[in-house]
PDB file of C-alpha atoms in Angstrom:
ATOM      1  CA  MET A   1      28.883  76.330  27.499  1.00  0.00           C
ATOM      2  CA  ASN A   2      30.978  73.112  27.654  1.00  0.00           C
ATOM      3  CA  ASN A   3      28.175  71.356  29.456  1.00  0.00           C
ATOM      4  CA  LYS A   4      25.836  72.328  26.679  1.00  0.00           C
ATOM      5  CA  VAL A   5      27.568  71.238  24.195  1.00  0.00           C
ATOM      6  CA  LYS A   6      28.389  68.057  25.708  1.00  0.00           C
ATOM      7  CA  GLY A   7      24.730  67.692  26.378  1.00  0.00           C
ATOM      8  CA  TYR A   8      23.500  68.519  22.650  1.00  0.00           C
ATOM      9  CA  LEU A   9      26.052  65.916  21.270  1.00  0.00           C
ATOM     10  CA  SER A  10      24.866  63.423  23.859  1.00  0.00           C
ATOM     11  CA  GLY A  11      21.442  63.944  22.815  1.00  0.00           C
ATOM     12  CA  ILE A  12      22.432  63.503  18.721  1.00  0.00           C
ATOM     13  CA  VAL A  13      24.442  60.080  20.008  1.00  0.00           C
ATOM     14  CA  ALA A  14      21.263  58.662  21.688  1.00  0.00           C
ATOM     15  CA  ALA A  15      18.515  59.753  19.081  1.00  0.00           C
ATOM     16  CA  ILE A  16      20.921  58.234  15.906  1.00  0.00           C
ATOM     17  CA  ALA A  17      21.662  55.329  18.310  1.00  0.00           C
ATOM     18  CA  TYR A  18      18.205  54.545  19.333  1.00  0.00           C
ATOM     19  CA  GLY A  19      16.942  54.857  15.564  1.00  0.00           C
ATOM     20  CA  THR A  20      19.321  51.677  14.816  1.00  0.00           C
ATOM     21  CA  ASN A  21      16.675  49.743  16.456  1.00  0.00           C
ATOM     22  CA  PRO A  22      15.164  48.278  13.088  1.00  0.00           C
ATOM     23  CA  LEU A  23      18.569  46.885  12.234  1.00  0.00           C
ATOM     24  CA  GLY A  24      18.237  44.110  14.807  1.00  0.00           C
ATOM     25  CA  ALA A  25      14.662  44.243  15.449  1.00  0.00           C
ATOM     26  CA  LEU A  26      13.593  43.466  11.608  1.00  0.00           C
ATOM     27  CA  PHE A  27      16.132  40.542  11.219  1.00  0.00           C
ATOM     28  CA  LEU A  28      15.172  38.853  14.339  1.00  0.00           C
ATOM     29  CA  TYR A  29      10.931  39.111  13.469  1.00  0.00           C
ATOM     30  CA  ARG A  30      12.158  37.158  10.200  1.00  0.00           C
ATOM     31  CA  GLU A  31      13.731  34.608  12.543  1.00  0.00           C
ATOM     32  CA  GLY A  32      10.758  33.725  14.096  1.00  0.00           C
ATOM     33  CA  TYR A  33      11.165  35.837  17.109  1.00  0.00           C
ATOM     34  CA  ASN A  34       8.235  37.617  19.047  1.00  0.00           C
ATOM     35  CA  ALA A  35       8.709  41.267  20.269  1.00  0.00           C
ATOM     36  CA  THR A  36       8.418  39.964  24.030  1.00  0.00           C
ATOM     37  CA  SER A  37      11.499  37.927  22.932  1.00  0.00           C
ATOM     38  CA  VAL A  38      13.297  40.797  21.004  1.00  0.00           C
ATOM     39  CA  ILE A  39      13.011  43.409  23.939  1.00  0.00           C
ATOM     40  CA  PHE A  40      13.746  40.983  26.819  1.00  0.00           C
ATOM     41  CA  PHE A  41      17.254  39.925  25.676  1.00  0.00           C
ATOM     42  CA  ARG A  42      17.872  43.279  24.235  1.00  0.00           C
ATOM     43  CA  PHE A  43      17.706  44.183  27.994  1.00  0.00           C
ATOM     44  CA  VAL A  44      19.401  40.844  29.284  1.00  0.00           C
ATOM     45  CA  PHE A  45      22.567  41.590  26.999  1.00  0.00           C
ATOM     46  CA  ALA A  46      22.747  45.198  27.614  1.00  0.00           C
ATOM     47  CA  VAL A  47      22.678  44.354  31.744  1.00  0.00           C
ATOM     48  CA  LEU A  48      25.512  41.868  31.210  1.00  0.00           C
ATOM     49  CA  ILE A  49      27.653  44.092  29.535  1.00  0.00           C
ATOM     50  CA  LEU A  50      27.025  46.888  31.364  1.00  0.00           C
ATOM     51  CA  GLY A  51      27.495  44.915  34.487  1.00  0.00           C
ATOM     52  CA  ILE A  52      31.217  44.035  32.985  1.00  0.00           C
ATOM     53  CA  ILE A  53      31.797  47.549  32.188  1.00  0.00           C
ATOM     54  CA  LEU A  54      31.061  48.473  36.033  1.00  0.00           C
ATOM     55  CA  ILE A  55      33.080  45.872  37.627  1.00  0.00           C
ATOM     56  CA  ALA A  56      36.055  46.719  35.141  1.00  0.00           C
ATOM     57  CA  GLN A  57      35.600  50.001  36.741  1.00  0.00           C
ATOM     58  CA  LYS A  58      35.424  49.060  39.987  1.00  0.00           C
ATOM     59  CA  GLU A  59      32.310  50.829  40.394  1.00  0.00           C
ATOM     60  CA  SER A  60      30.229  50.115  43.522  1.00  0.00           C
ATOM     61  CA  PHE A  61      26.512  48.485  42.822  1.00  0.00           C
ATOM     62  CA  ARG A  62      25.252  50.129  46.031  1.00  0.00           C
ATOM     63  CA  LEU A  63      22.233  52.274  45.781  1.00  0.00           C
ATOM     64  CA  SER A  64      20.540  54.766  48.341  1.00  0.00           C
ATOM     65  CA  LYS A  65      16.924  54.172  48.871  1.00  0.00           C
ATOM     66  CA  PHE A  66      16.118  57.354  47.005  1.00  0.00           C
ATOM     67  CA  GLU A  67      18.479  56.077  44.066  1.00  0.00           C
ATOM     68  CA  PHE A  68      16.372  52.847  44.183  1.00  0.00           C
ATOM     69  CA  LYS A  69      13.074  54.617  43.937  1.00  0.00           C
ATOM     70  CA  VAL A  70      13.934  56.518  41.036  1.00  0.00           C
ATOM     71  CA  LEU A  71      15.665  54.070  39.157  1.00  0.00           C
ATOM     72  CA  GLY A  72      13.030  51.305  40.040  1.00  0.00           C
ATOM     73  CA  SER A  73      10.475  53.729  38.583  1.00  0.00           C
ATOM     74  CA  LEU A  74      12.499  54.734  35.326  1.00  0.00           C
ATOM     75  CA  GLY A  75      12.746  51.091  34.699  1.00  0.00           C
ATOM     76  CA  VAL A  76       9.217  50.230  35.170  1.00  0.00           C
ATOM     77  CA  ILE A  77       8.231  53.297  33.304  1.00  0.00           C
ATOM     78  CA  PHE A  78      10.896  52.446  30.082  1.00  0.00           C
ATOM     79  CA  ALA A  79       9.454  48.719  30.062  1.00  0.00           C
ATOM     80  CA  ALA A  80       5.655  49.921  29.954  1.00  0.00           C
ATOM     81  CA  SER A  81       6.947  52.347  27.244  1.00  0.00           C
ATOM     82  CA  ALA A  82       8.490  49.304  25.236  1.00  0.00           C
ATOM     83  CA  LEU A  83       5.638  46.989  25.793  1.00  0.00           C
ATOM     84  CA  THR A  84       2.949  49.400  24.378  1.00  0.00           C
ATOM     85  CA  LEU A  85       4.903  50.407  21.455  1.00  0.00           C
ATOM     86  CA  TYR A  86       5.653  46.973  20.271  1.00  0.00           C
ATOM     87  CA  SER A  87       2.058  45.893  21.049  1.00  0.00           C
ATOM     88  CA  SER A  88       0.831  48.450  18.757  1.00  0.00           C
ATOM     89  CA  PHE A  89       2.714  46.799  15.984  1.00  0.00           C
ATOM     90  CA  ASN A  90       0.002  44.153  16.018  1.00  0.00           C
ATOM     91  CA  PHE A  91      -2.652  46.557  15.356  1.00  0.00           C
ATOM     92  CA  MET A  92      -1.288  48.973  12.603  1.00  0.00           C
ATOM     93  CA  ASP A  93       1.990  49.359  10.577  1.00  0.00           C
ATOM     94  CA  SER A  94       4.939  49.880  12.362  1.00  0.00           C
ATOM     95  CA  GLY A  95       6.012  53.006  10.396  1.00  0.00           C
ATOM     96  CA  ILE A  96       2.768  54.718  11.427  1.00  0.00           C
ATOM     97  CA  ALA A  97       3.339  53.710  15.043  1.00  0.00           C
ATOM     98  CA  SER A  98       6.673  55.131  15.084  1.00  0.00           C
ATOM     99  CA  THR A  99       5.684  58.358  13.590  1.00  0.00           C
ATOM    100  CA  ILE A 100       2.740  58.589  16.088  1.00  0.00           C
ATOM    101  CA  LEU A 101       5.280  57.830  18.717  1.00  0.00           C
ATOM    102  CA  PHE A 102       7.165  61.271  18.114  1.00  0.00           C
ATOM    103  CA  THR A 103       4.495  63.113  19.557  1.00  0.00           C
ATOM    104  CA  TYR A 104       6.609  62.698  22.798  1.00  0.00           C
ATOM    105  CA  PRO A 105       8.059  66.202  22.497  1.00  0.00           C
ATOM    106  CA  ILE A 106       4.726  67.571  23.103  1.00  0.00           C
ATOM    107  CA  PHE A 107       4.304  65.558  25.949  1.00  0.00           C
ATOM    108  CA  VAL A 108       7.360  66.596  27.579  1.00  0.00           C
ATOM    109  CA  ALA A 109       6.604  70.296  27.003  1.00  0.00           C
ATOM    110  CA  ILE A 110       3.057  70.086  28.433  1.00  0.00           C
ATOM    111  CA  ILE A 111       4.267  68.234  31.444  1.00  0.00           C
ATOM    112  CA  MET A 112       7.533  70.597  32.125  1.00  0.00           C
ATOM    113  CA  SER A 113       4.867  73.548  31.235  1.00  0.00           C
ATOM    114  CA  VAL A 114       1.902  72.601  33.833  1.00  0.00           C
ATOM    115  CA  CYS A 115       3.549  70.665  36.595  1.00  0.00           C
ATOM    116  CA  PHE A 116       7.120  72.603  36.637  1.00  0.00           C
ATOM    117  CA  LYS A 117       5.871  76.110  35.069  1.00  0.00           C
ATOM    118  CA  GLU A 118       8.751  75.959  32.715  1.00  0.00           C
ATOM    119  CA  ARG A 119       8.181  78.468  29.698  1.00  0.00           C
ATOM    120  CA  MET A 120       9.139  77.391  26.375  1.00  0.00           C
ATOM    121  CA  SER A 121      10.968  79.498  24.085  1.00  0.00           C
ATOM    122  CA  PHE A 122       9.741  80.639  20.574  1.00  0.00           C
ATOM    123  CA  ILE A 123      12.420  78.639  19.133  1.00  0.00           C
ATOM    124  CA  SER A 124      11.676  75.627  21.004  1.00  0.00           C
ATOM    125  CA  VAL A 125       7.888  75.768  19.803  1.00  0.00           C
ATOM    126  CA  PHE A 126       8.936  76.246  16.248  1.00  0.00           C
ATOM    127  CA  ALA A 127      11.449  73.560  16.188  1.00  0.00           C
ATOM    128  CA  ILE A 128       8.561  71.112  17.527  1.00  0.00           C
ATOM    129  CA  VAL A 129       6.652  72.113  14.882  1.00  0.00           C
ATOM    130  CA  VAL A 130       9.120  71.705  12.062  1.00  0.00           C
ATOM    131  CA  SER A 131      10.155  68.309  13.555  1.00  0.00           C
ATOM    132  CA  PHE A 132       6.831  66.988  13.596  1.00  0.00           C
ATOM    133  CA  PHE A 133       6.147  68.166   9.987  1.00  0.00           C
ATOM    134  CA  GLY A 134       9.480  66.718   9.070  1.00  0.00           C
ATOM    135  CA  ILE A 135       8.662  63.366  10.594  1.00  0.00           C
ATOM    136  CA  SER A 136       4.881  63.104   8.773  1.00  0.00           C
ATOM    137  CA  LEU A 137       6.973  63.291   5.670  1.00  0.00           C
ATOM    138  CA  LEU A 138       8.921  60.069   6.379  1.00  0.00           C
ATOM    139  CA  TYR A 139       5.957  57.836   6.521  1.00  0.00           C
ATOM    140  CA  LYS A 140       4.235  57.085   3.147  1.00  0.00           C
ATOM    141  CA  GLY A 141       1.103  55.758   4.013  1.00  0.00           C
ATOM    142  CA  GLU A 142      -1.237  53.347   1.965  1.00  0.00           C
ATOM    143  CA  GLY A 143      -4.316  55.131   0.629  1.00  0.00           C
ATOM    144  CA  GLY A 144      -7.301  54.120   2.046  1.00  0.00           C
ATOM    145  CA  VAL A 145      -5.869  52.811   5.524  1.00  0.00           C
ATOM    146  CA  SER A 146      -7.940  53.073   8.579  1.00  0.00           C
ATOM    147  CA  LEU A 147      -6.009  53.322  11.575  1.00  0.00           C
ATOM    148  CA  SER A 148      -6.861  51.042  14.311  1.00  0.00           C
ATOM    149  CA  THR A 149      -8.243  53.005  17.490  1.00  0.00           C
ATOM    150  CA  ILE A 150      -6.322  50.342  19.844  1.00  0.00           C
ATOM    151  CA  GLY A 151      -3.327  50.639  18.121  1.00  0.00           C
ATOM    152  CA  ILE A 152      -3.336  54.411  18.446  1.00  0.00           C
ATOM    153  CA  ILE A 153      -3.776  54.095  22.050  1.00  0.00           C
ATOM    154  CA  LEU A 154      -1.503  51.876  22.727  1.00  0.00           C
ATOM    155  CA  VAL A 155       1.368  54.115  20.972  1.00  0.00           C
ATOM    156  CA  LEU A 156       0.146  57.119  22.693  1.00  0.00           C
ATOM    157  CA  ILE A 157       0.496  55.529  25.866  1.00  0.00           C
ATOM    158  CA  SER A 158       4.136  54.587  24.813  1.00  0.00           C
ATOM    159  CA  SER A 159       4.902  57.985  23.869  1.00  0.00           C
ATOM    160  CA  LEU A 160       3.448  59.651  27.198  1.00  0.00           C
ATOM    161  CA  THR A 161       5.454  56.945  29.307  1.00  0.00           C
ATOM    162  CA  TYR A 162       8.510  57.868  27.414  1.00  0.00           C
ATOM    163  CA  SER A 163       7.947  61.683  28.057  1.00  0.00           C
ATOM    164  CA  ILE A 164       7.398  60.731  31.665  1.00  0.00           C
ATOM    165  CA  TYR A 165      10.777  58.871  31.899  1.00  0.00           C
ATOM    166  CA  ILE A 166      12.675  61.979  30.041  1.00  0.00           C
ATOM    167  CA  VAL A 167      10.920  64.284  32.544  1.00  0.00           C
ATOM    168  CA  LEU A 168      11.943  62.283  35.842  1.00  0.00           C
ATOM    169  CA  VAL A 169      15.434  61.895  34.898  1.00  0.00           C
ATOM    170  CA  ASN A 170      15.471  65.687  34.330  1.00  0.00           C
ATOM    171  CA  ARG A 171      14.029  66.375  37.603  1.00  0.00           C
ATOM    172  CA  ALA A 172      15.597  63.680  39.709  1.00  0.00           C
ATOM    173  CA  LYS A 173      18.862  65.047  39.177  1.00  0.00           C
ATOM    174  CA  ILE A 174      20.845  61.634  40.238  1.00  0.00           C
ATOM    175  CA  GLU A 175      24.762  62.209  40.254  1.00  0.00           C
ATOM    176  CA  MET A 176      25.735  58.977  39.473  1.00  0.00           C
ATOM    177  CA  ASN A 177      27.826  56.855  36.914  1.00  0.00           C
ATOM    178  CA  PRO A 178      25.594  56.701  33.627  1.00  0.00           C
ATOM    179  CA  PHE A 179      26.736  53.271  32.998  1.00  0.00           C
ATOM    180  CA  LYS A 180      25.339  52.343  36.601  1.00  0.00           C
ATOM    181  CA  MET A 181      22.115  54.497  35.958  1.00  0.00           C
ATOM    182  CA  THR A 182      21.080  52.711  32.807  1.00  0.00           C
ATOM    183  CA  PHE A 183      22.402  48.970  34.183  1.00  0.00           C
ATOM    184  CA  TYR A 184      19.963  49.429  37.105  1.00  0.00           C
ATOM    185  CA  ILE A 185      16.845  50.904  34.745  1.00  0.00           C
ATOM    186  CA  MET A 186      17.408  48.003  32.120  1.00  0.00           C
ATOM    187  CA  ALA A 187      17.733  45.148  34.686  1.00  0.00           C
ATOM    188  CA  ILE A 188      14.550  46.534  36.273  1.00  0.00           C
ATOM    189  CA  ALA A 189      13.041  46.775  32.715  1.00  0.00           C
ATOM    190  CA  GLY A 190      14.023  43.172  31.834  1.00  0.00           C
ATOM    191  CA  LEU A 191      12.335  41.886  35.103  1.00  0.00           C
ATOM    192  CA  CYS A 192       9.044  43.628  34.232  1.00  0.00           C
ATOM    193  CA  ILE A 193       9.060  42.116  30.513  1.00  0.00           C
ATOM    194  CA  PHE A 194       9.907  38.903  32.056  1.00  0.00           C
ATOM    195  CA  VAL A 195       6.879  39.085  34.319  1.00  0.00           C
ATOM    196  CA  TYR A 196       4.699  40.307  31.468  1.00  0.00           C
ATOM    197  CA  SER A 197       5.856  37.038  29.445  1.00  0.00           C
ATOM    198  CA  LEU A 198       4.452  34.484  32.235  1.00  0.00           C
ATOM    199  CA  PHE A 199       1.017  36.072  30.835  1.00  0.00           C
ATOM    200  CA  GLY A 200      -0.290  34.350  27.583  1.00  0.00           C
ATOM    201  CA  LYS A 201       1.555  31.774  25.432  1.00  0.00           C
ATOM    202  CA  GLU A 202       1.839  34.398  22.706  1.00  0.00           C
ATOM    203  CA  ASN A 203       3.903  36.694  24.975  1.00  0.00           C
ATOM    204  CA  HIS A 204       6.428  33.629  25.942  1.00  0.00           C
ATOM    205  CA  ILE A 205      10.269  34.221  25.533  1.00  0.00           C
ATOM    206  CA  ILE A 206      11.627  32.159  22.791  1.00  0.00           C
ATOM    207  CA  ALA A 207      15.284  30.915  23.449  1.00  0.00           C
ATOM    208  CA  ILE A 208      18.004  32.211  21.004  1.00  0.00           C
ATOM    209  CA  ASN A 209      18.513  29.187  18.615  1.00  0.00           C
ATOM    210  CA  SER A 210      21.531  30.518  16.371  1.00  0.00           C
ATOM    211  CA  PHE A 211      24.689  32.546  16.275  1.00  0.00           C
ATOM    212  CA  TYR A 212      23.011  34.866  13.886  1.00  0.00           C
ATOM    213  CA  SER A 213      20.503  35.723  16.239  1.00  0.00           C
ATOM    214  CA  LEU A 214      22.874  35.975  19.227  1.00  0.00           C
ATOM    215  CA  TRP A 215      24.624  38.514  17.141  1.00  0.00           C
ATOM    216  CA  TRP A 216      21.578  40.802  16.678  1.00  0.00           C
ATOM    217  CA  PHE A 217      20.543  40.414  20.231  1.00  0.00           C
ATOM    218  CA  VAL A 218      24.065  41.807  21.243  1.00  0.00           C
ATOM    219  CA  PHE A 219      23.763  44.536  18.545  1.00  0.00           C
ATOM    220  CA  LEU A 220      20.267  45.629  20.184  1.00  0.00           C
ATOM    221  CA  GLY A 221      21.800  45.576  23.676  1.00  0.00           C
ATOM    222  CA  VAL A 222      24.806  47.608  22.930  1.00  0.00           C
ATOM    223  CA  VAL A 223      23.833  50.268  20.343  1.00  0.00           C
ATOM    224  CA  PRO A 224      19.916  51.071  20.810  1.00  0.00           C
ATOM    225  CA  THR A 225      20.002  50.285  24.624  1.00  0.00           C
ATOM    226  CA  ILE A 226      23.508  51.053  26.267  1.00  0.00           C
ATOM    227  CA  ILE A 227      24.468  53.744  24.020  1.00  0.00           C
ATOM    228  CA  ALA A 228      21.147  55.289  23.327  1.00  0.00           C
ATOM    229  CA  MET A 229      20.260  55.458  26.885  1.00  0.00           C
ATOM    230  CA  THR A 230      23.458  56.000  28.513  1.00  0.00           C
ATOM    231  CA  PHE A 231      24.004  59.207  26.096  1.00  0.00           C
ATOM    232  CA  LEU A 232      20.331  60.118  26.721  1.00  0.00           C
ATOM    233  CA  ASN A 233      20.628  59.959  30.374  1.00  0.00           C
ATOM    234  CA  ILE A 234      23.609  62.283  30.305  1.00  0.00           C
ATOM    235  CA  ALA A 235      22.032  64.876  27.345  1.00  0.00           C
ATOM    236  CA  ILE A 236      18.808  65.350  29.806  1.00  0.00           C
ATOM    237  CA  PRO A 237      20.521  67.019  33.065  1.00  0.00           C
ATOM    238  CA  LYS A 238      22.757  69.077  30.551  1.00  0.00           C
ATOM    239  CA  ILE A 239      20.476  70.799  28.133  1.00  0.00           C
ATOM    240  CA  GLY A 240      17.051  69.726  29.559  1.00  0.00           C
ATOM    241  CA  SER A 241      13.947  67.762  28.975  1.00  0.00           C
ATOM    242  CA  VAL A 242      12.336  69.737  25.952  1.00  0.00           C
ATOM    243  CA  PRO A 243      15.683  70.137  23.794  1.00  0.00           C
ATOM    244  CA  THR A 244      16.470  66.355  24.251  1.00  0.00           C
ATOM    245  CA  ALA A 245      13.096  65.333  23.242  1.00  0.00           C
ATOM    246  CA  ILE A 246      12.992  67.459  20.112  1.00  0.00           C
ATOM    247  CA  MET A 247      16.583  66.024  19.319  1.00  0.00           C
ATOM    248  CA  GLY A 248      14.796  62.680  19.419  1.00  0.00           C
ATOM    249  CA  ALA A 249      13.673  63.511  15.832  1.00  0.00           C
ATOM    250  CA  LEU A 250      16.664  62.199  14.523  1.00  0.00           C
ATOM    251  CA  GLU A 251      15.745  58.576  15.340  1.00  0.00           C
ATOM    252  CA  PRO A 252      12.868  58.138  12.664  1.00  0.00           C
ATOM    253  CA  ALA A 253      15.180  59.966  10.158  1.00  0.00           C
ATOM    254  CA  THR A 254      17.873  57.344  11.223  1.00  0.00           C
ATOM    255  CA  ALA A 255      15.462  54.604  10.594  1.00  0.00           C
ATOM    256  CA  VAL A 256      14.495  55.627   7.338  1.00  0.00           C
ATOM    257  CA  ILE A 257      18.028  55.917   6.058  1.00  0.00           C
ATOM    258  CA  ILE A 258      18.748  52.443   7.443  1.00  0.00           C
ATOM    259  CA  SER A 259      15.585  51.093   5.381  1.00  0.00           C
ATOM    260  CA  VAL A 260      16.913  52.617   2.479  1.00  0.00           C
ATOM    261  CA  VAL A 261      20.626  51.494   2.624  1.00  0.00           C
ATOM    262  CA  VAL A 262      19.983  48.028   4.415  1.00  0.00           C
ATOM    263  CA  PHE A 263      16.341  47.163   3.249  1.00  0.00           C
ATOM    264  CA  ASP A 264      16.383  48.386  -0.350  1.00  0.00           C
ATOM    265  CA  GLY A 265      14.208  51.122   0.173  1.00  0.00           C
ATOM    266  CA  ILE A 266      13.718  53.981  -1.576  1.00  0.00           C
ATOM    267  CA  MET A 267      15.083  57.599  -1.072  1.00  0.00           C
ATOM    268  CA  SER A 268      12.284  59.854  -2.595  1.00  0.00           C
ATOM    269  CA  ALA A 269      12.133  63.502  -2.661  1.00  0.00           C
ATOM    270  CA  ARG A 270       9.433  63.433   0.073  1.00  0.00           C
ATOM    271  CA  LEU A 271      11.924  61.573   2.536  1.00  0.00           C
ATOM    272  CA  LEU A 272      14.896  63.881   2.137  1.00  0.00           C
ATOM    273  CA  THR A 273      12.487  66.849   2.688  1.00  0.00           C
ATOM    274  CA  GLY A 274      11.720  65.298   5.683  1.00  0.00           C
ATOM    275  CA  ILE A 275      14.846  64.565   6.894  1.00  0.00           C
ATOM    276  CA  PHE A 276      16.097  67.901   6.087  1.00  0.00           C
ATOM    277  CA  LEU A 277      13.329  69.566   8.077  1.00  0.00           C
ATOM    278  CA  ILE A 278      14.169  67.252  11.242  1.00  0.00           C
ATOM    279  CA  LEU A 279      17.994  68.485  10.749  1.00  0.00           C
ATOM    280  CA  ILE A 280      16.633  72.175  10.413  1.00  0.00           C
ATOM    281  CA  ALA A 281      14.769  71.693  13.827  1.00  0.00           C
ATOM    282  CA  VAL A 282      17.978  69.985  15.815  1.00  0.00           C
ATOM    283  CA  THR A 283      20.200  72.886  14.505  1.00  0.00           C
ATOM    284  CA  LEU A 284      17.726  75.253  16.016  1.00  0.00           C
ATOM    285  CA  ILE A 285      17.527  73.806  19.108  1.00  0.00           C
ATOM    286  CA  THR A 286      21.230  73.381  19.339  1.00  0.00           C
ATOM    287  CA  LEU A 287      22.168  76.787  18.513  1.00  0.00           C
ATOM    288  CA  LYS A 288      19.230  78.616  20.730  1.00  0.00           C
ATOM    289  CA  ASP A 289      21.665  79.413  23.256  1.00  0.00           C
ATOM    290  CA  LEU A 290      24.019  81.240  21.291  1.00  0.00           C
ATOM    291  CA  PRO A 291      24.088  85.089  21.784  1.00  0.00           C
ATOM    292  CA  ILE A 292      22.279  85.832  18.507  1.00  0.00           C
ATOM    293  CA  PHE A 293      19.145  84.503  19.859  1.00  0.00           C
ATOM    294  CA  HIS A 294      18.896  86.467  23.043  1.00  0.00           C
ATOM    295  CA  LYS A 295      18.468  90.178  23.646  1.00  0.00           C
ATOM    296  CA  LYS A 296      21.458  92.217  25.080  1.00  0.00           C
ATOM    297  CA  THR A 297      20.638  93.597  28.541  1.00  0.00           C
TER     298      THR A 297
END
């Protein structure tokens, strides 16, 4: 149970930390940076800081062939997820894209069920339904807006690749310092983004030109990257792919709260209801291992 508790707490921390992405990204977009630059420097600062941490811990940077293959795959998959999500913002409102993104618990559940024959409990299914309904309330769309087919395809690819990332972390079962694991995943993801930036003028990386921008790049490298990904990599092996994915519903809830507190958004009854439903779903999935939810034998 101690491992379960650590897993659930890690999942909560990861989701909340990842939900702070708008704090840095929106400020940096206002400064004229494109999505490629924001993602690239987010990964770069994460790698630099993680490298310092690993050196301070006197941790070996050596990898086995198996570990390199797995972490390399995870880095490429995570880069693809980030790129497709940010690219979708060019075709649809980011609020709609972020809402559609949270179809990934369904993808995770399907992959685990079809590929690994993992049965889902009634509580898990119910929690998915409740969380999705809550997430749908977090976005208030404009009347008459037609969604871009390309945008929907891009964000669904982002959701699917993120689901594959979660499942792969769960099934690989690599015993490794979580900082070291995140270090290599972010390093490979950053390399992928750099290669991507070489194709097309609109994708070029814009140099950091102020201390204000530097602060937000460091913030993105620490909170929604190092903290979020490290705790995600801790949570998945301890509680499984599906519960971790469901707890990710706290991410849009966090983003909405930030929007209200920092960007002068309005906290309506609709938003409060959505956040409340998400908290119910997360509570259900967290408490499902208690004896009350199981038959006595």
